Amino acid sequence: MDRSSAEKRVRELHDLLSQYNYEYHVLDKPSVPDVEYDQLLTELKELEEAFPDLQSPDSPTQRVGGAVLDQFKKVTHRSPMLSLGNAFNEADLRSFDRRIRESMGDHVSYICELKIDGLAISLRYEDGLFVQGATRGDGTIGEDITANLRTIRSIPLRLRQPFSIEVRGEAFMPMSSFLALNEEKEKNAEEPFANPRNAAAGSLRQLDPRIAASRNLDIFLYGIGDPGETGVESQSEGLNLLSELGLKTNNERRVCPTIDDVISYVQEWTERRAELSYDIDGIVIKVNSLAQQEELGFTAKSPRWAIAYKFPAEEVVT
Ligand SMILES: NC(=O)c1cnc(N)c2cc(Br)sc12
């Protein structure tokens, strides 16, 4: 194959493989079997070996970098990654609602999202290209774990539109991967991880990306660092934008106009929690309108417009 037809085919393969990645991880509706994806990936690898200058950082062949780091660089977040105030029962939720309505009047609607039990992450894209990923750290300064995050298949190396945007989410280890990993560890007489959150954190804070690549990690994105520039006006619109850009969001979210709707959602997921393939430790409730979030603002460390309902600690079966 001559170089110009190789160049054309490489572009075609990039488009096909990122479309299939989007269908599989974001839409959860693959249009081709895995074996076809793997064949196209092998074809791309062979073309990049034959024409090394056709290789690019957003190529799906570049997910597992070679270098083992000796430490992580520090990253200062452009806007702080905050923590949430907690609610533990219905009374707490109703007093949250009262406080909001006292400041905002009665035209308030909430959005409920599952609280993923993983590791808070920030991803930065420049003109659509994934350029940096970091842990939350202390909320202002985190660790640069870009090489490890590139190994997560559901994180696109290039967005479907050339946005420059910083997005926040939670990286996690699905229960099936957690159980398999601990089985492996027990077989090698190694200390197993206590829970999927520790396993995800331990995997992403490895200095060797090949170890992170072997841990089948996943991610749900749920926030935009600076939504002002995107023109979205609510959290629910923001989540739809993230999905359109090719980022994985959690579909169980629900707009809840009243606190009674919030309480029904909390009740529903208290009961349905066990059917999920990943751990959640509660529900995040936010005022849906970004303008109202802006008006409510923040306390020293948490937004006034959101609260985390925490599930009661599970009885440990001894
Ligand atoms: N959907 C969400 O907003 C969400 C989900 N899962 C989490 N662990 C967190 C943490 C913060 Br802080 S927000 C959030």
Coordinates of N, CA and C and ligand atoms in Angstrom, one line a residue, residues 82 84 113-116 170 222 284 286, ligand 1:
L82 N -15.0 20.3 44.7 CA -15.5 20.4 46.0 C -16.1 19.1 46.6
L84 N -19.2 17.4 49.1 CA -20.7 17.7 49.3 C -21.0 17.6 50.8
E113 N -28.8 12.0 41.0 CA -27.8 11.2 40.2 C -27.3 10.2 41.2
L114 N -26.9 9.0 40.8 CA -26.3 8.0 41.6 C -24.9 8.4 42.1
K115 N -24.6 8.3 43.4 CA -23.3 8.7 43.9 C -22.4 7.5 43.7
I116 N -21.5 7.6 42.7 CA -20.6 6.4 42.4 C -19.5 6.3 43.4
E170 N -16.2 10.3 38.1 CA -15.8 9.3 39.1 C -15.3 8.1 38.4
Y222 N -19.8 13.6 35.3 CA -21.0 14.2 35.8 C -21.0 15.7 36.0
V284 N -26.8 11.8 44.8 CA -26.4 13.3 44.8 C -27.6 14.0 44.3
K286 N -29.0 17.8 43.3 CA -28.6 19.1 42.9 C -29.8 20.0 42.5
Ligands
LIG1 N1 -23.3 12.6 39.8 C1 -22.6 13.2 40.6 O1 -22.7 14.4 40.8 C2 -21.7 12.5 41.5 C3 -21.6 11.1 41.4 N2 -20.8 10.4 42.1 C4 -19.9 11.0 43.0 N3 -19.1 10.2 43.8 C5 -19.9 12.4 43.2 C6 -19.1 13.2 44.0 C7 -19.4 14.5 43.9 BR1 -18.5 15.9 44.8 S1 -20.6 14.8 42.7 C8 -20.8 13.1 42.4

